[in-house]
PDB file of C-alpha atoms in Angstrom:
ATOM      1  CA  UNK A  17     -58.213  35.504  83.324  1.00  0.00           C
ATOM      2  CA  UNK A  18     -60.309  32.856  81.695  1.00  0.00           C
ATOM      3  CA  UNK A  19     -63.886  35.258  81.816  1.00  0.00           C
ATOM      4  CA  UNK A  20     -61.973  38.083  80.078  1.00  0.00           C
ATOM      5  CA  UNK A  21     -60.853  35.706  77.341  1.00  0.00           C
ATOM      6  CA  UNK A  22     -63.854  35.167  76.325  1.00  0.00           C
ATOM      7  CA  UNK A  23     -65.540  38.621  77.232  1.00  0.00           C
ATOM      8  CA  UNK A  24     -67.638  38.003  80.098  1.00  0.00           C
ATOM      9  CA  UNK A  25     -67.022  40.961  82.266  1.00  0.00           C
ATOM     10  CA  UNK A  26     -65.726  40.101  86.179  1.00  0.00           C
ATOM     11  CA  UNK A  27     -69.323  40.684  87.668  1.00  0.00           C
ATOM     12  CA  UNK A  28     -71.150  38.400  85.461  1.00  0.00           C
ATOM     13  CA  UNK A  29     -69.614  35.373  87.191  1.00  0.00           C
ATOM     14  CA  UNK A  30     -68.619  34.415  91.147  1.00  0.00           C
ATOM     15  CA  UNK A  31     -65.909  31.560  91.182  1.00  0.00           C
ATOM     16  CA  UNK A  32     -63.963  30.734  94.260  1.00  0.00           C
ATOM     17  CA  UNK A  33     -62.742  27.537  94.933  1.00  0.00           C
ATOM     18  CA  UNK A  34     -62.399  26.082  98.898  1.00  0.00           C
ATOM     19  CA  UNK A  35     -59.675  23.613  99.761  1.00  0.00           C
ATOM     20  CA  UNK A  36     -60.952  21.371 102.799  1.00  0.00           C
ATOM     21  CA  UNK A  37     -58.153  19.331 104.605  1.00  0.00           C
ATOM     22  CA  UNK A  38     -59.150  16.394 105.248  1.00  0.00           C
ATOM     23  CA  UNK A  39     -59.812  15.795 109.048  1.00  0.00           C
ATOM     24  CA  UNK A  40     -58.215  13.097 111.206  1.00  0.00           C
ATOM     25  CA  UNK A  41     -60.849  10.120 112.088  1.00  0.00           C
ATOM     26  CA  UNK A  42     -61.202  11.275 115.836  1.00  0.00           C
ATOM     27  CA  UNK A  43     -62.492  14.983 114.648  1.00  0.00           C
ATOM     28  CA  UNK A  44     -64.461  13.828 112.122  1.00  0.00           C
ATOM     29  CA  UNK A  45     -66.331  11.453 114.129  1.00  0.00           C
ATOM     30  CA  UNK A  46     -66.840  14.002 117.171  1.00  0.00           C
ATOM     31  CA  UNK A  47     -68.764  16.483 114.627  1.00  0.00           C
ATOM     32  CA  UNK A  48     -70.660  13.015 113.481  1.00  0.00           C
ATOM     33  CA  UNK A  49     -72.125  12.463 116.912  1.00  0.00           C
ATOM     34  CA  UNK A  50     -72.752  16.307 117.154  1.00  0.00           C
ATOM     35  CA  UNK A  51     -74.699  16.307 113.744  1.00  0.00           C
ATOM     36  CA  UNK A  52     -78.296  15.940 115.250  1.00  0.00           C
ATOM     37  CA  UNK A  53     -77.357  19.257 117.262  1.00  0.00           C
ATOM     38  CA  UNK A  54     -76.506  20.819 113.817  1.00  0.00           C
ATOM     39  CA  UNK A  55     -79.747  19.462 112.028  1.00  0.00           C
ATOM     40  CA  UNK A  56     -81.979  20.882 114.758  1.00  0.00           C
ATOM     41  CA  UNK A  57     -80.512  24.632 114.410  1.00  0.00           C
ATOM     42  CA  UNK A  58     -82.085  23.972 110.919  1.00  0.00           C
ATOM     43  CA  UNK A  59     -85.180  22.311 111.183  1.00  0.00           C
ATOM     44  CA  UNK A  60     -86.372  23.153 114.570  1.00  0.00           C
ATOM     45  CA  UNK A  61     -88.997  20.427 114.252  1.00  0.00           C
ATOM     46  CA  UNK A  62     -86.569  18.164 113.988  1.00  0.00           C
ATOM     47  CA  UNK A  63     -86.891  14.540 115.398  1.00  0.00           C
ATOM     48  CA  UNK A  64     -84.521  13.826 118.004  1.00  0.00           C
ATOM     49  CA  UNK A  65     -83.485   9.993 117.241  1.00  0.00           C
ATOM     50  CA  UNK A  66     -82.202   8.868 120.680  1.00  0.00           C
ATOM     51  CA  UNK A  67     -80.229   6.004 118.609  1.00  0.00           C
ATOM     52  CA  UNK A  68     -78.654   7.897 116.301  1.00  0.00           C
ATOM     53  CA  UNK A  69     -75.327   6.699 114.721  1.00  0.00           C
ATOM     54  CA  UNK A  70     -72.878   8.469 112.680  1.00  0.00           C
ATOM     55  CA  UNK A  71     -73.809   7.089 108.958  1.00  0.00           C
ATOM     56  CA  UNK A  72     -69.975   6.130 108.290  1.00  0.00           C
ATOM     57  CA  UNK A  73     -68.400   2.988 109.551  1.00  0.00           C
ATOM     58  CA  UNK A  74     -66.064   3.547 112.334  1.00  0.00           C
ATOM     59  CA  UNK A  75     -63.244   1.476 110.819  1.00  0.00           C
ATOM     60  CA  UNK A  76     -63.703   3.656 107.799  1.00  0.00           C
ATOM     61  CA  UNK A  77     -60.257   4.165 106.128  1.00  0.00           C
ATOM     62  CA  UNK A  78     -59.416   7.793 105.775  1.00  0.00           C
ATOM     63  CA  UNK A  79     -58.408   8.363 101.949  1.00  0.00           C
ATOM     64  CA  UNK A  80     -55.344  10.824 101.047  1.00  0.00           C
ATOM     65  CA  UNK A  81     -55.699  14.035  99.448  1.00  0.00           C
ATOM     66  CA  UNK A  82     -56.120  13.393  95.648  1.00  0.00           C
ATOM     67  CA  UNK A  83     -57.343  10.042  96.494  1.00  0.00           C
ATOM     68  CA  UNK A  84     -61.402   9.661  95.438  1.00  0.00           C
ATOM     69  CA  UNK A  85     -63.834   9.851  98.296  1.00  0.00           C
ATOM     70  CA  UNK A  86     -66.599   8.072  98.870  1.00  0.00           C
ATOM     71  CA  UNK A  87     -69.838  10.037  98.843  1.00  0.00           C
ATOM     72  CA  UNK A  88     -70.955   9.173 102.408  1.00  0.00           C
ATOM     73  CA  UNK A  89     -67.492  10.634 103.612  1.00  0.00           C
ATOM     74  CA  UNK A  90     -67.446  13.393 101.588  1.00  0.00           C
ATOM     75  CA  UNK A  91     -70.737  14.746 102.483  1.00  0.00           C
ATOM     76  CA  UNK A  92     -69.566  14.062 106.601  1.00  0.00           C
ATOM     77  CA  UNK A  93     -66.178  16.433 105.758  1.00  0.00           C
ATOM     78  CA  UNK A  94     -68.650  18.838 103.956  1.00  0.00           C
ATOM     79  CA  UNK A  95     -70.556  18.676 107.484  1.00  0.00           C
ATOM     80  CA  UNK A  96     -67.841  18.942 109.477  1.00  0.00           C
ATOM     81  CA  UNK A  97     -66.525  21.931 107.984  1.00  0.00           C
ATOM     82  CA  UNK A  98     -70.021  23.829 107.346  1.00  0.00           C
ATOM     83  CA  UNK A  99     -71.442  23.216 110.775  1.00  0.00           C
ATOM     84  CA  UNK A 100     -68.704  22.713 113.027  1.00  0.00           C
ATOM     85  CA  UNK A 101     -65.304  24.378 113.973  1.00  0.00           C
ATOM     86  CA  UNK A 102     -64.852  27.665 112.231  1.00  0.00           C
ATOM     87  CA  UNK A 103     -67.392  27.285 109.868  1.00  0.00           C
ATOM     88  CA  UNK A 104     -65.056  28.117 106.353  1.00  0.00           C
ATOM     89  CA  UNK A 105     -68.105  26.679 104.285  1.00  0.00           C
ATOM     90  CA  UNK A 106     -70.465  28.540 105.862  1.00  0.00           C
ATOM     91  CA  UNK A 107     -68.445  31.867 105.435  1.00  0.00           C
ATOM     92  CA  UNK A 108     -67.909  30.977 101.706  1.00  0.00           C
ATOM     93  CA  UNK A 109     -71.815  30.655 101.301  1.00  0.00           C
ATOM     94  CA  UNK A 110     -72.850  33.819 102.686  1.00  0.00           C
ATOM     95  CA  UNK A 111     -70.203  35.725 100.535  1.00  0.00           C
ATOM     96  CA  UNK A 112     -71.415  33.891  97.232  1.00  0.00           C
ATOM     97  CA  UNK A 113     -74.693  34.784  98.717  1.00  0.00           C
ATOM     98  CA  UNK A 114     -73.905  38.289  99.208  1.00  0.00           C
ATOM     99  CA  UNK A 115     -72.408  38.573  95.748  1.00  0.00           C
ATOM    100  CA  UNK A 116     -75.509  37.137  93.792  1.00  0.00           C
ATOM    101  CA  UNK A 117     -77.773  39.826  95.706  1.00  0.00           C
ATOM    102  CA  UNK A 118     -75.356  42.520  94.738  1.00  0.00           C
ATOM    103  CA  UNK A 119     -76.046  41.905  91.616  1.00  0.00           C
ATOM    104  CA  UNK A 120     -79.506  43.550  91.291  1.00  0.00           C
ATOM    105  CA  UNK A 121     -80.302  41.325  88.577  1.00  0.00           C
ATOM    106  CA  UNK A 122     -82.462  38.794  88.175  1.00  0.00           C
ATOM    107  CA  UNK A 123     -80.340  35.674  88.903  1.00  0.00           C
ATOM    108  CA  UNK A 124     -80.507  31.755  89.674  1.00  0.00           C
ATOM    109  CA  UNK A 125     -77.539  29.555  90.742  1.00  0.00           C
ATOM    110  CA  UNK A 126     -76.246  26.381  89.026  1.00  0.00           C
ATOM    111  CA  UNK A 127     -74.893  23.774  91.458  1.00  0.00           C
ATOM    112  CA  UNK A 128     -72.900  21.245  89.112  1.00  0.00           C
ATOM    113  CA  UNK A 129     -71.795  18.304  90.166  1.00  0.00           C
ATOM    114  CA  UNK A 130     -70.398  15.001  88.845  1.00  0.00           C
ATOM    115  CA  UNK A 131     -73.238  12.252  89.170  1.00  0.00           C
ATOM    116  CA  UNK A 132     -71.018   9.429  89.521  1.00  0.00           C
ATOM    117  CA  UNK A 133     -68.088  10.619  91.264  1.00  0.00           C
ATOM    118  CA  UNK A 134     -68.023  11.103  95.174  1.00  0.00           C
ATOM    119  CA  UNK A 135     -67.321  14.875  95.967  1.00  0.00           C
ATOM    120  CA  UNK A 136     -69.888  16.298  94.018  1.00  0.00           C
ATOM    121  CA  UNK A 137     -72.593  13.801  94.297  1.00  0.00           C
ATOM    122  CA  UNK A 138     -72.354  13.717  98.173  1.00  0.00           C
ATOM    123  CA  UNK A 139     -72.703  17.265  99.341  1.00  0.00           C
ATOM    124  CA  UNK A 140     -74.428  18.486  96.447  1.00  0.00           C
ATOM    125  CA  UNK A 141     -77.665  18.488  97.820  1.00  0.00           C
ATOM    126  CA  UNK A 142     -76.824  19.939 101.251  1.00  0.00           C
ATOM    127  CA  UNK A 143     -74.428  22.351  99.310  1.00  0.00           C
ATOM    128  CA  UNK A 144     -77.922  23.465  97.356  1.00  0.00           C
ATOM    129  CA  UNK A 145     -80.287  23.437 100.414  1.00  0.00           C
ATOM    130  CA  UNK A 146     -77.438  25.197 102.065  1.00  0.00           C
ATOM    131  CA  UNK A 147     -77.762  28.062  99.659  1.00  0.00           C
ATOM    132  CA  UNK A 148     -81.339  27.854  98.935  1.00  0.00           C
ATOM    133  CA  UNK A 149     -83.136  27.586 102.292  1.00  0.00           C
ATOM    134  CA  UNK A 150     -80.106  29.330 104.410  1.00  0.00           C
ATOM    135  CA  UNK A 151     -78.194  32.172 102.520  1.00  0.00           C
ATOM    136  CA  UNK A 152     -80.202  32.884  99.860  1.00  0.00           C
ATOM    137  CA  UNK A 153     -83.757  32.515 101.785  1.00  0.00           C
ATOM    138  CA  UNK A 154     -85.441  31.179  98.309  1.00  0.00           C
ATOM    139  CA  UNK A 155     -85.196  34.179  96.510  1.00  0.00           C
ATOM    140  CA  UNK A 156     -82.597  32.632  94.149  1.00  0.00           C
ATOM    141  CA  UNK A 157     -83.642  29.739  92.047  1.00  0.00           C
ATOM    142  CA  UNK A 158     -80.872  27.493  93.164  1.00  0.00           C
ATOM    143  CA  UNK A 159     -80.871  24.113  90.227  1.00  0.00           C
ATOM    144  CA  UNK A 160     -78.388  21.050  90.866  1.00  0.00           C
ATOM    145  CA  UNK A 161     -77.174  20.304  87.584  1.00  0.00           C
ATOM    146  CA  UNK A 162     -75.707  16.640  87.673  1.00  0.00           C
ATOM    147  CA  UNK A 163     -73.085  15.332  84.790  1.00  0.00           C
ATOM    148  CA  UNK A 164     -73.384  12.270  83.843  1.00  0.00           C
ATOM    149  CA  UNK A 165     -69.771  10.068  83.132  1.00  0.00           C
ATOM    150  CA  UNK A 166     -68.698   9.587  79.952  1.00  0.00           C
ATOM    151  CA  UNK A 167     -66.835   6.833  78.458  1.00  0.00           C
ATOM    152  CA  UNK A 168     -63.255   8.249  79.286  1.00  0.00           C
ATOM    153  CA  UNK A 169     -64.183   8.126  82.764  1.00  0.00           C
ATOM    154  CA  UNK A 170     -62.611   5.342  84.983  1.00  0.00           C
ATOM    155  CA  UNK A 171     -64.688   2.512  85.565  1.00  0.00           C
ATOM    156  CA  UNK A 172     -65.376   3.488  89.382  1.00  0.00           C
ATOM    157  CA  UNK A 173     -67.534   6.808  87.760  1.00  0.00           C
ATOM    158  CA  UNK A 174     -69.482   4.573  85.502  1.00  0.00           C
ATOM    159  CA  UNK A 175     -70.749   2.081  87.825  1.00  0.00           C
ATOM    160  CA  UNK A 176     -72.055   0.842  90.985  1.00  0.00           C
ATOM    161  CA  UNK A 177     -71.667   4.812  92.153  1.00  0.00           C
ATOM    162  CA  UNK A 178     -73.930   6.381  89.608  1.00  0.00           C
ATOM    163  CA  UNK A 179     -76.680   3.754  90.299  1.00  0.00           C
ATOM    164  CA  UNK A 180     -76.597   4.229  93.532  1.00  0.00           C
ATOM    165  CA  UNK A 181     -76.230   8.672  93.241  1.00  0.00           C
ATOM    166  CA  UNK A 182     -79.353   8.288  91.003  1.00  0.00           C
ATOM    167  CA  UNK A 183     -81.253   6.282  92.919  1.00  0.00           C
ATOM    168  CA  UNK A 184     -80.696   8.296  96.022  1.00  0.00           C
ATOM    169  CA  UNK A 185     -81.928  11.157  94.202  1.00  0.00           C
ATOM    170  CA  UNK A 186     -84.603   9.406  93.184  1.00  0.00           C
ATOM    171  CA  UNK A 187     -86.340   8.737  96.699  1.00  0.00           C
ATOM    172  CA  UNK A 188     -85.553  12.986  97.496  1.00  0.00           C
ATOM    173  CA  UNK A 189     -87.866  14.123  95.239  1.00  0.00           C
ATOM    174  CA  UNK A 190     -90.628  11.185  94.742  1.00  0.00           C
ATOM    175  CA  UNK A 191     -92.764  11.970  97.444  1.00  0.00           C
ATOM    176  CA  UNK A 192     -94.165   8.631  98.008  1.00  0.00           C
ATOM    177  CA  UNK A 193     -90.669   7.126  98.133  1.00  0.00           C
ATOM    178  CA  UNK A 194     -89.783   9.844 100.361  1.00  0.00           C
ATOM    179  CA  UNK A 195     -92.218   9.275 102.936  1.00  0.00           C
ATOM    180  CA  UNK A 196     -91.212   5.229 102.987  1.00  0.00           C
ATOM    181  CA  UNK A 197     -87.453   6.155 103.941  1.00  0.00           C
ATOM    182  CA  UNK A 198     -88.626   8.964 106.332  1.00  0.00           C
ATOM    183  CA  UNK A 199     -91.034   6.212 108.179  1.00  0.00           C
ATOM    184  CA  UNK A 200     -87.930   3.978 109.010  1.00  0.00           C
ATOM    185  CA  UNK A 201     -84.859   6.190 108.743  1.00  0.00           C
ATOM    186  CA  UNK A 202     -86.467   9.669 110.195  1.00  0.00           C
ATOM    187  CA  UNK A 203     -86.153  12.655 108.508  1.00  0.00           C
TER     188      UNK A 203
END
């Protein structure tokens, strides 16, 4: 309804939304321990860290519906439901994927995401390497656009969380920095 407001024909745009439940502890921890399984179907060279630990606590506390996520928890549900299970991410993925190619035009995808918040700024990066590297094989510029808080925001947005999104970020794509994490964390 809104595109044809304002004119943009129904093919010019893809926008489906996904509701993810949010998984009971026990679930969400046995995809955790399963996740070096799921990073080696994608990066066959991967390292296999014999003391690997899930990255989340395990006396994490599970936050409601509505409630805001941390990023480290939201980007283990995005795992969870991508990798493991029945896959509803992955599904959703190949038919946005599907729908960009039908488009015969050329085309480039916009991942946006809130910079400060914890949904968006913890699975947008797999979300975009997702689409990149697996769906759309790199024949799609896929660019993560991240949105800075603004002043109306609750303090939690405009705080410790950004620093810490944009620092993250940071080490990703500086290659030196990237290397110094790899050495002691693994890839």
């Amino acid at each position: 309804e809104r595109l044809e407001e304002r004119n943009i024909p129904s093919d010019r745009a893809h926008i489906r939304t996904v509701s993810l439940d949010v998984p009971d502890k026990e679930e969400l921890f046995g995809s955790l321990r399963r996740y070096q399984e799921f990073l080696k179907l994608e990066y066959p060279r991967y390292y296999w860290n014999p003391n690997y630990q899930p990255w989340l606590p395990s006396d994490i506390e599970m936050p409601q519906p509505g409630e805001h996520f941390p990023r480290a928890l939201a980007k283990a549900i995005y795992g969870k439901y991508y990798y493991d299970g029945n896959q509803l991410l992955k599904r959703e993925l190949e038919a946005f994927a599907r729908s960009v190619e039908q488009t015969r035009l050329p085309s480039m995808v916009l991942v946006c995401f809130s910079l400060a918040g914890g949904t968006g700024s913890g699975i947008a990066v797999d979300l975009a390497r997702h689409l990149a590297t697996v769906h759309l094989g790199r024949r799609v510029p896929v660019i993560g656009v991240g949105v800075l808080p603004c002043s109306g925001d609750d303090e939690i947005y405009r705080g410790a969380n950004l620093f810490t999104t944009l620092n993250e970020l940071d080490c990703m794509l500086d290659d030196d920095k990237n290397k110094g994490v790899t050495q002691i964390w693994g890839d």
